[in-house]
mmCIF file of C-alpha atoms and ligand atoms in Angstrom:
data_model
loop_
_atom_site.group_PDB
_atom_site.id
_atom_site.type_symbol
_atom_site.label_atom_id
_atom_site.label_comp_id
_atom_site.label_asym_id
_atom_site.label_seq_id
_atom_site.Cartn_x
_atom_site.Cartn_y
_atom_site.Cartn_z
ATOM 1 C CA MET A 239 -36.966 15.505 49.210
ATOM 2 C CA LEU A 240 -34.884 12.482 48.201
ATOM 3 C CA SER A 241 -36.396 12.417 44.720
ATOM 4 C CA LYS A 242 -35.721 16.162 44.339
ATOM 5 C CA ILE A 243 -32.020 15.585 45.162
ATOM 6 C CA THR A 244 -31.887 12.638 42.737
ATOM 7 C CA THR A 245 -33.391 14.791 40.003
ATOM 8 C CA LEU A 246 -30.889 17.590 40.693
ATOM 9 C CA VAL A 247 -27.929 15.181 40.599
ATOM 10 C CA ALA A 248 -29.182 13.606 37.388
ATOM 11 C CA THR A 249 -29.708 16.991 35.755
ATOM 12 C CA ALA A 250 -26.209 18.120 36.772
ATOM 13 C CA ALA A 251 -24.658 14.931 35.375
ATOM 14 C CA LEU A 252 -26.564 15.285 32.150
ATOM 15 C CA SER A 253 -25.486 18.893 31.653
ATOM 16 C CA THR A 254 -21.834 17.925 32.350
ATOM 17 C CA MET A 255 -22.078 15.255 29.679
ATOM 18 C CA LEU A 256 -23.661 17.661 27.241
ATOM 19 C CA VAL A 257 -20.994 20.301 27.884
ATOM 20 C CA THR A 258 -18.067 17.876 27.510
ATOM 21 C CA GLY A 259 -19.881 16.081 24.759
ATOM 22 C CA SER A 260 -18.110 12.932 25.870
ATOM 23 C CA ALA A 261 -20.350 10.238 27.242
ATOM 24 C CA LEU A 262 -23.253 10.652 24.871
ATOM 25 C CA ALA A 263 -21.610 11.641 21.593
ATOM 26 C CA ALA A 264 -21.478 8.893 18.993
ATOM 27 C CA PRO A 265 -18.044 8.436 17.422
ATOM 28 C CA VAL A 266 -17.368 10.123 14.117
ATOM 29 C CA THR A 267 -17.556 7.477 11.391
ATOM 30 C CA ILE A 268 -15.164 7.579 8.453
ATOM 31 C CA LYS A 269 -16.336 5.347 5.643
ATOM 32 C CA PHE A 270 -13.293 4.559 3.497
ATOM 33 C CA SER A 271 -14.338 3.232 0.111
ATOM 34 C CA HIS A 272 -11.993 1.680 -2.434
ATOM 35 C CA VAL A 273 -12.111 -0.574 -5.455
ATOM 36 C CA VAL A 274 -9.159 -2.929 -5.075
ATOM 37 C CA ALA A 275 -8.643 -6.150 -3.129
ATOM 38 C CA GLU A 276 -7.506 -6.058 0.491
ATOM 39 C CA ASN A 277 -4.194 -7.692 -0.366
ATOM 40 C CA THR A 278 -2.872 -4.672 -2.258
ATOM 41 C CA PRO A 279 -0.956 -1.577 -1.112
ATOM 42 C CA LYS A 280 -4.201 0.440 -0.961
ATOM 43 C CA GLY A 281 -6.168 -2.332 0.734
ATOM 44 C CA GLN A 282 -3.434 -2.775 3.343
ATOM 45 C CA MET A 283 -3.055 0.944 3.896
ATOM 46 C CA ALA A 284 -6.799 1.400 4.487
ATOM 47 C CA ASN A 285 -6.872 -1.494 6.967
ATOM 48 C CA LYS A 286 -3.826 -0.099 8.774
ATOM 49 C CA PHE A 287 -5.542 3.289 9.059
ATOM 50 C CA LYS A 288 -8.622 1.609 10.512
ATOM 51 C CA ASP A 289 -6.480 -0.281 13.072
ATOM 52 C CA LEU A 290 -4.479 2.790 14.123
ATOM 53 C CA VAL A 291 -7.654 4.812 14.614
ATOM 54 C CA ALA A 292 -9.248 1.964 16.604
ATOM 55 C CA GLU A 293 -6.146 1.786 18.821
ATOM 56 C CA ARG A 294 -5.812 5.504 19.453
ATOM 57 C CA LEU A 295 -9.186 7.112 18.999
ATOM 58 C CA ALA A 296 -11.619 4.476 20.248
ATOM 59 C CA GLY A 297 -14.961 6.022 21.109
ATOM 60 C CA LYS A 298 -14.086 9.211 19.224
ATOM 61 C CA VAL A 299 -13.561 8.063 15.645
ATOM 62 C CA GLN A 300 -14.178 4.798 13.857
ATOM 63 C CA VAL A 301 -13.101 3.819 10.367
ATOM 64 C CA GLU A 302 -15.134 1.443 8.232
ATOM 65 C CA VAL A 303 -13.334 0.119 5.156
ATOM 66 C CA PHE A 304 -15.271 -1.003 2.082
ATOM 67 C CA PRO A 305 -12.952 -2.741 -0.437
ATOM 68 C CA ASN A 306 -13.646 -4.240 -3.892
ATOM 69 C CA SER A 307 -16.082 -1.500 -5.049
ATOM 70 C CA GLN A 308 -18.531 -2.807 -2.404
ATOM 71 C CA LEU A 309 -19.800 0.633 -1.540
ATOM 72 C CA PHE A 310 -18.966 2.781 -4.571
ATOM 73 C CA GLY A 311 -17.270 2.111 -7.881
ATOM 74 C CA ASP A 312 -14.508 4.445 -8.936
ATOM 75 C CA ASN A 313 -16.788 6.451 -11.198
ATOM 76 C CA LYS A 314 -19.117 7.395 -8.338
ATOM 77 C CA VAL A 315 -17.024 7.724 -5.234
ATOM 78 C CA LEU A 316 -16.070 11.403 -5.523
ATOM 79 C CA GLU A 317 -19.667 12.461 -6.147
ATOM 80 C CA ALA A 318 -20.698 10.376 -3.146
ATOM 81 C CA MET A 319 -18.003 12.069 -1.076
ATOM 82 C CA LEU A 320 -19.276 15.532 -1.946
ATOM 83 C CA LEU A 321 -22.762 14.385 -0.920
ATOM 84 C CA GLY A 322 -21.404 13.140 2.412
ATOM 85 C CA ASP A 323 -22.139 9.458 1.755
ATOM 86 C CA VAL A 324 -18.487 8.476 2.143
ATOM 87 C CA GLN A 325 -15.706 10.341 3.950
ATOM 88 C CA MET A 326 -12.474 8.980 2.479
ATOM 89 C CA ALA A 327 -11.231 7.284 -0.650
ATOM 90 C CA ALA A 328 -8.004 6.955 -2.586
ATOM 91 C CA PRO A 329 -8.838 6.936 -6.286
ATOM 92 C CA ALA A 330 -6.087 6.516 -8.829
ATOM 93 C CA LEU A 331 -4.658 9.887 -9.908
ATOM 94 C CA SER A 332 -6.138 9.138 -13.354
ATOM 95 C CA LYS A 333 -9.675 9.442 -11.999
ATOM 96 C CA PHE A 334 -9.764 13.118 -11.025
ATOM 97 C CA SER A 335 -10.016 14.792 -14.416
ATOM 98 C CA ARG A 336 -13.588 16.002 -13.793
ATOM 99 C CA TYR A 337 -12.212 17.948 -10.842
ATOM 100 C CA THR A 338 -8.794 19.073 -12.064
ATOM 101 C CA LYS A 339 -6.768 18.664 -15.245
ATOM 102 C CA LYS A 340 -3.491 19.126 -13.368
ATOM 103 C CA LEU A 341 -3.278 15.573 -12.050
ATOM 104 C CA GLN A 342 -3.222 14.292 -15.610
ATOM 105 C CA ILE A 343 0.522 14.735 -15.345
ATOM 106 C CA PHE A 344 0.781 11.355 -13.643
ATOM 107 C CA ASP A 345 -0.700 9.651 -16.717
ATOM 108 C CA LEU A 346 1.848 10.951 -19.220
ATOM 109 C CA PRO A 347 3.493 7.824 -20.639
ATOM 110 C CA PHE A 348 7.164 7.267 -19.812
ATOM 111 C CA LEU A 349 7.397 10.516 -17.830
ATOM 112 C CA PHE A 350 8.503 8.869 -14.590
ATOM 113 C CA LYS A 351 11.316 6.362 -15.026
ATOM 114 C CA ASP A 352 10.337 4.449 -11.895
ATOM 115 C CA MET A 353 8.525 4.791 -8.577
ATOM 116 C CA THR A 354 11.390 6.542 -6.809
ATOM 117 C CA VAL A 355 11.112 9.339 -9.366
ATOM 118 C CA ALA A 356 7.342 9.564 -8.868
ATOM 119 C CA GLU A 357 7.931 9.730 -5.119
ATOM 120 C CA LYS A 358 10.565 12.467 -5.523
ATOM 121 C CA PHE A 359 8.199 14.564 -7.622
ATOM 122 C CA GLN A 360 5.262 14.023 -5.266
ATOM 123 C CA SER A 361 7.348 15.203 -2.309
ATOM 124 C CA SER A 362 8.535 18.343 -4.129
ATOM 125 C CA ASP A 363 6.858 21.769 -3.932
ATOM 126 C CA LYS A 364 5.124 21.080 -7.237
ATOM 127 C CA GLY A 365 3.851 17.784 -5.880
ATOM 128 C CA HIS A 366 2.405 19.571 -2.852
ATOM 129 C CA GLU A 367 0.840 22.155 -5.139
ATOM 130 C CA LEU A 368 -0.946 19.336 -6.975
ATOM 131 C CA LEU A 369 -2.169 17.892 -3.704
ATOM 132 C CA ALA A 370 -4.014 21.155 -3.132
ATOM 133 C CA SER A 371 -5.427 21.288 -6.666
ATOM 134 C CA LEU A 372 -8.835 19.912 -5.650
ATOM 135 C CA GLN A 373 -9.591 22.515 -2.976
ATOM 136 C CA LYS A 374 -11.841 24.640 -5.153
ATOM 137 C CA LYS A 375 -13.965 21.573 -5.886
ATOM 138 C CA GLY A 376 -14.575 20.896 -2.220
ATOM 139 C CA LEU A 377 -12.042 18.069 -1.907
ATOM 140 C CA VAL A 378 -8.954 17.915 0.293
ATOM 141 C CA GLY A 379 -5.901 15.947 -0.849
ATOM 142 C CA LEU A 380 -4.459 14.290 2.261
ATOM 143 C CA GLY A 381 -1.521 12.448 0.707
ATOM 144 C CA TYR A 382 -0.162 10.399 -2.163
ATOM 145 C CA LEU A 383 -0.217 6.641 -1.984
ATOM 146 C CA HIS A 384 1.777 4.300 -4.220
ATOM 147 C CA ASN A 385 0.716 1.292 -6.157
ATOM 148 C CA GLY A 386 3.386 0.927 -8.836
ATOM 149 C CA MET A 387 4.332 0.979 -12.492
ATOM 150 C CA LYS A 388 1.786 -0.179 -15.073
ATOM 151 C CA GLN A 389 2.221 -3.129 -17.413
ATOM 152 C CA LEU A 390 0.284 -4.026 -20.559
ATOM 153 C CA SER A 391 -1.727 -7.227 -20.564
ATOM 154 C CA SER A 392 -3.269 -8.559 -23.728
ATOM 155 C CA SER A 393 -4.751 -11.461 -25.648
ATOM 156 C CA LYS A 394 -1.868 -11.134 -28.126
ATOM 157 C CA PRO A 395 1.861 -10.747 -27.522
ATOM 158 C CA LEU A 396 2.830 -7.064 -27.545
ATOM 159 C CA LYS A 397 6.473 -6.424 -28.349
ATOM 160 C CA VAL A 398 6.327 -3.310 -30.452
ATOM 161 C CA PRO A 399 3.617 -0.626 -30.756
ATOM 162 C CA ALA A 400 2.431 -2.018 -34.100
ATOM 163 C CA ASP A 401 1.299 -5.162 -32.226
ATOM 164 C CA ALA A 402 -1.314 -3.118 -30.357
ATOM 165 C CA LYS A 403 -2.869 -1.707 -33.510
ATOM 166 C CA GLY A 404 -6.604 -2.369 -33.745
ATOM 167 C CA LEU A 405 -6.845 -3.893 -30.234
ATOM 168 C CA LYS A 406 -9.326 -2.673 -27.600
ATOM 169 C CA PHE A 407 -7.889 -1.692 -24.225
ATOM 170 C CA ARG A 408 -9.765 -0.847 -21.066
ATOM 171 C CA ILE A 409 -8.504 2.372 -19.505
ATOM 172 C CA MET A 410 -9.305 4.404 -16.408
ATOM 173 C CA SER A 411 -11.318 7.573 -16.976
ATOM 174 C CA SER A 412 -8.448 9.649 -18.324
ATOM 175 C CA ASP A 413 -8.139 11.470 -21.635
ATOM 176 C CA VAL A 414 -4.354 11.144 -21.442
ATOM 177 C CA LEU A 415 -4.639 7.380 -21.279
ATOM 178 C CA ALA A 416 -7.066 7.464 -24.205
ATOM 179 C CA ALA A 417 -4.537 9.473 -26.227
ATOM 180 C CA GLN A 418 -1.757 7.083 -25.198
ATOM 181 C CA PHE A 419 -3.572 4.091 -26.730
ATOM 182 C CA LYS A 420 -4.721 6.049 -29.772
ATOM 183 C CA ALA A 421 -1.071 6.934 -30.360
ATOM 184 C CA VAL A 422 -0.348 3.249 -31.057
ATOM 185 C CA GLY A 423 -3.471 2.733 -33.178
ATOM 186 C CA ALA A 424 -5.441 0.938 -30.446
ATOM 187 C CA THR A 425 -8.981 1.671 -29.234
ATOM 188 C CA PRO A 426 -9.284 2.829 -25.604
ATOM 189 C CA LEU A 427 -12.468 2.183 -23.597
ATOM 190 C CA LYS A 428 -13.087 3.955 -20.292
ATOM 191 C CA LYS A 429 -14.551 1.379 -17.911
ATOM 192 C CA PRO A 430 -14.769 1.012 -14.131
ATOM 193 C CA PHE A 431 -12.248 -1.251 -12.449
ATOM 194 C CA SER A 432 -14.983 -3.590 -11.212
ATOM 195 C CA GLU A 433 -15.859 -4.541 -14.804
ATOM 196 C CA VAL A 434 -12.368 -5.305 -16.088
ATOM 197 C CA PHE A 435 -12.193 -9.030 -15.300
ATOM 198 C CA THR A 436 -15.504 -9.807 -17.021
ATOM 199 C CA LEU A 437 -14.662 -7.644 -20.021
ATOM 200 C CA LEU A 438 -11.419 -9.577 -20.444
ATOM 201 C CA GLN A 439 -12.955 -12.965 -19.766
ATOM 202 C CA THR A 440 -15.742 -12.462 -22.289
ATOM 203 C CA LYS A 441 -13.234 -11.010 -24.764
ATOM 204 C CA ALA A 442 -15.271 -7.825 -25.068
ATOM 205 C CA ILE A 443 -11.854 -6.158 -24.852
ATOM 206 C CA ASP A 444 -8.390 -7.409 -25.785
ATOM 207 C CA GLY A 445 -6.269 -5.924 -23.086
ATOM 208 C CA GLN A 446 -5.732 -3.462 -20.273
ATOM 209 C CA GLU A 447 -2.942 -1.693 -18.398
ATOM 210 C CA ASN A 448 -2.366 -2.135 -14.699
ATOM 211 C CA THR A 449 0.094 -2.787 -11.910
ATOM 212 C CA TRP A 450 1.357 -6.203 -10.881
ATOM 213 C CA SER A 451 -0.673 -6.149 -7.675
ATOM 214 C CA ASN A 452 -3.939 -5.335 -9.454
ATOM 215 C CA ILE A 453 -3.290 -7.858 -12.233
ATOM 216 C CA TYR A 454 -2.605 -10.500 -9.601
ATOM 217 C CA SER A 455 -5.257 -9.734 -6.986
ATOM 218 C CA LYS A 456 -8.057 -9.357 -9.538
ATOM 219 C CA LYS A 457 -6.907 -12.425 -11.487
ATOM 220 C CA PHE A 458 -6.534 -10.591 -14.794
ATOM 221 C CA PHE A 459 -3.521 -12.849 -15.496
ATOM 222 C CA GLU A 460 -5.872 -15.844 -15.617
ATOM 223 C CA VAL A 461 -7.712 -14.382 -18.590
ATOM 224 C CA GLN A 462 -4.818 -12.616 -20.311
ATOM 225 C CA PRO A 463 -2.236 -14.889 -21.928
ATOM 226 C CA TYR A 464 0.452 -12.185 -22.300
ATOM 227 C CA ILE A 465 1.824 -9.447 -20.078
ATOM 228 C CA THR A 466 4.380 -7.029 -21.474
ATOM 229 C CA GLU A 467 6.645 -5.593 -18.818
ATOM 230 C CA SER A 468 6.431 -2.085 -20.206
ATOM 231 C CA ASN A 469 6.643 -0.010 -17.011
ATOM 232 C CA HIS A 470 5.191 2.737 -19.202
ATOM 233 C CA GLY A 471 3.378 4.723 -16.557
ATOM 234 C CA VAL A 472 2.637 5.237 -12.893
ATOM 235 C CA LEU A 473 -0.477 4.118 -11.033
ATOM 236 C CA ASP A 474 -0.634 6.048 -7.803
ATOM 237 C CA TYR A 475 -3.433 7.405 -5.653
ATOM 238 C CA MET A 476 -4.487 10.477 -3.804
ATOM 239 C CA VAL A 477 -6.148 9.947 -0.453
ATOM 240 C CA VAL A 478 -8.984 12.464 -0.378
ATOM 241 C CA THR A 479 -11.755 13.655 1.863
ATOM 242 C CA SER A 480 -14.372 16.358 1.486
ATOM 243 C CA LYS A 481 -13.617 19.829 2.750
ATOM 244 C CA GLU A 482 -16.975 19.843 4.509
ATOM 245 C CA PHE A 483 -16.222 16.686 6.478
ATOM 246 C CA TRP A 484 -12.613 17.617 7.196
ATOM 247 C CA MET A 485 -13.538 21.060 8.515
ATOM 248 C CA SER A 486 -16.304 19.578 10.662
ATOM 249 C CA LEU A 487 -13.705 17.778 12.790
ATOM 250 C CA ASP A 488 -12.433 19.549 15.828
ATOM 251 C CA LYS A 489 -8.832 20.719 15.289
ATOM 252 C CA ASP A 490 -7.184 18.279 17.730
ATOM 253 C CA LEU A 491 -9.159 15.341 16.447
ATOM 254 C CA GLN A 492 -8.381 16.309 12.859
ATOM 255 C CA ALA A 493 -4.661 16.342 13.734
ATOM 256 C CA GLU A 494 -4.880 12.901 15.341
ATOM 257 C CA VAL A 495 -6.748 11.439 12.366
ATOM 258 C CA LYS A 496 -4.188 12.978 9.999
ATOM 259 C CA LYS A 497 -1.325 11.511 12.025
ATOM 260 C CA ALA A 498 -2.834 8.015 11.838
ATOM 261 C CA LEU A 499 -3.444 8.453 8.129
ATOM 262 C CA ASP A 500 0.118 9.657 7.474
ATOM 263 C CA GLU A 501 1.464 6.600 9.277
ATOM 264 C CA ALA A 502 -0.840 4.294 7.320
ATOM 265 C CA ILE A 503 0.303 5.904 4.055
ATOM 266 C CA ILE A 504 3.964 5.408 5.021
ATOM 267 C CA PHE A 505 3.123 1.777 5.754
ATOM 268 C CA GLY A 506 1.301 1.347 2.406
ATOM 269 C CA ASN A 507 4.095 3.015 0.467
ATOM 270 C CA GLY A 508 6.617 0.858 2.294
ATOM 271 C CA ILE A 509 5.063 -2.397 1.099
ATOM 272 C CA ALA A 510 4.169 -1.345 -2.474
ATOM 273 C CA ALA A 511 7.511 -2.138 -4.129
ATOM 274 C CA LYS A 512 7.842 -5.582 -2.568
ATOM 275 C CA LYS A 513 4.216 -6.370 -3.338
ATOM 276 C CA ALA A 514 4.811 -5.556 -7.008
ATOM 277 C CA LEU A 515 7.819 -7.899 -7.117
ATOM 278 C CA ASP A 516 6.059 -10.704 -5.242
ATOM 279 C CA ASP A 517 2.884 -10.516 -7.331
ATOM 280 C CA ARG A 518 4.922 -10.380 -10.546
ATOM 281 C CA GLN A 519 6.660 -13.588 -9.459
ATOM 282 C CA LYS A 520 3.377 -15.290 -8.527
ATOM 283 C CA ILE A 521 2.022 -14.517 -11.982
ATOM 284 C CA ILE A 522 5.139 -15.935 -13.637
ATOM 285 C CA ASP A 523 4.940 -19.058 -11.426
ATOM 286 C CA SER A 524 1.278 -19.581 -12.310
ATOM 287 C CA LYS A 525 2.239 -20.087 -15.969
ATOM 288 C CA ARG A 526 -1.195 -18.733 -16.883
ATOM 289 C CA SER A 527 0.299 -15.688 -18.534
ATOM 290 C CA LYS A 528 3.550 -15.297 -20.422
ATOM 291 C CA LEU A 529 5.845 -12.460 -19.411
ATOM 292 C CA ILE A 530 7.215 -10.457 -22.322
ATOM 293 C CA GLU A 531 10.339 -8.480 -21.563
ATOM 294 C CA LEU A 532 11.280 -5.705 -23.958
ATOM 295 C CA SER A 533 14.702 -5.127 -25.428
ATOM 296 C CA ASP A 534 15.975 -1.528 -25.296
ATOM 297 C CA ALA A 535 15.227 -1.116 -28.989
ATOM 298 C CA GLU A 536 11.653 -2.387 -28.573
ATOM 299 C CA ARG A 537 11.062 -0.173 -25.575
ATOM 300 C CA SER A 538 12.335 2.868 -27.491
ATOM 301 C CA GLN A 539 9.660 2.248 -30.088
ATOM 302 C CA TRP A 540 6.920 2.492 -27.438
ATOM 303 C CA VAL A 541 8.494 5.662 -26.051
ATOM 304 C CA GLU A 542 8.696 7.239 -29.504
ATOM 305 C CA ALA A 543 5.097 6.296 -30.373
ATOM 306 C CA MET A 544 3.612 7.583 -27.117
ATOM 307 C CA LYS A 545 5.768 10.637 -26.471
ATOM 308 C CA PRO A 546 3.627 13.049 -28.613
ATOM 309 C CA VAL A 547 0.947 12.708 -25.907
ATOM 310 C CA TRP A 548 3.040 14.955 -23.658
ATOM 311 C CA GLU A 549 2.713 17.888 -26.028
ATOM 312 C CA GLU A 550 -0.977 17.309 -26.507
ATOM 313 C CA PHE A 551 -1.656 17.807 -22.783
ATOM 314 C CA GLU A 552 1.144 20.188 -21.847
ATOM 315 C CA LYS A 553 -1.140 23.219 -21.979
ATOM 316 C CA GLU A 554 -3.821 21.769 -19.707
ATOM 317 C CA ILE A 555 -1.298 20.466 -17.197
ATOM 318 C CA GLY A 556 1.183 23.360 -17.354
ATOM 319 C CA LYS A 557 4.590 23.197 -19.013
ATOM 320 C CA ASP A 558 6.321 24.142 -15.758
ATOM 321 C CA MET A 559 4.768 21.065 -14.110
ATOM 322 C CA VAL A 560 5.795 18.728 -16.914
ATOM 323 C CA ASP A 561 9.332 20.135 -16.909
ATOM 324 C CA ALA A 562 9.619 19.768 -13.132
ATOM 325 C CA ALA A 563 8.365 16.182 -13.264
ATOM 326 C CA TYR A 564 10.771 15.361 -16.079
ATOM 327 C CA LYS A 565 13.674 16.820 -14.105
ATOM 328 C CA SER A 566 12.848 14.523 -11.191
ATOM 329 C CA ASN A 567 14.391 11.738 -13.286
ATOM 330 C CA MET A 568 17.813 13.366 -12.993
HETATM 331 C C1 LMR B 652 -7.885 0.848 -12.084
HETATM 332 O O1 LMR B 652 -9.019 1.322 -12.239
HETATM 333 O O2 LMR B 652 -7.355 0.108 -12.908
HETATM 334 C C2 LMR B 652 -7.139 1.172 -10.833
HETATM 335 O O3 LMR B 652 -7.219 2.542 -10.625
HETATM 336 C C3 LMR B 652 -7.696 0.476 -9.639
HETATM 337 C C4 LMR B 652 -7.007 0.937 -8.397
HETATM 338 O O4 LMR B 652 -7.613 1.632 -7.597
HETATM 339 O O5 LMR B 652 -5.834 0.573 -8.242
#
């Protein structure tokens, strides 16, 4: 009799747990893969997201962050996401061209005067439209994340475009960036971020373009004697997930995850500008690399040389988009 009652109680408890799904369900795991160091706006944002989720959604969701291309390099992460091997990433906007041509707008040289302009455009209707541009490919854009303006580092001093002629530059996987370097007579090479330091160190390439925080955290300044403060383009990210994963979350949980992510993005964007300034200063203080500042006349030469790239890609991106982005400067 006693054992029958015990069995009944146990069965009832088990069915309650199965119905509520609480006690037995393993937490949803979000693997967040990225390629940069932890001490960067993206690294800090991802860690903040992990902490907020741990604080608020313990037992329901857990975030695992994989920095420094530990899990996937930037050329593989979106494929891996569509296969369900990783749930979140924040690739540079230059790395989506296999999925949409629209985001190429962010690579157009000298289109955004500074990061406040990029931010203004990203928060506009057009910016939101671009965030949704990956939907048909099974990816969901969850938000923009800042890094900063790009600078040119090189084995030779670059003051005017003619100085770059014949040099090899590593670029992200973007045809716009390839055209940008071709426009000054240089040779662009599309290579993953994880290979840049070695390529520079072994002199397989002469230079690269990147933000202050990436140049500092990945020690590119130790193997590049010159950095030209060109501020010629934006390096920002889109935080993405797969539609399949996102839709698999129950609505309330999805909203809570999104809230934590939005807060982490605000945090990341909040530290990006200061990080750029601090890392710029650390590079100058190191005396490993010489900072080259451009006069207005020198800068105009770079603008003139690279500007034809806009027209080359206007059709793929959409003239209305380019015009709207340009107007954000005003
Ligand atoms: C690069 O490949 O240079 C950057 O996109 C790396 C990053 O994620 O900031």
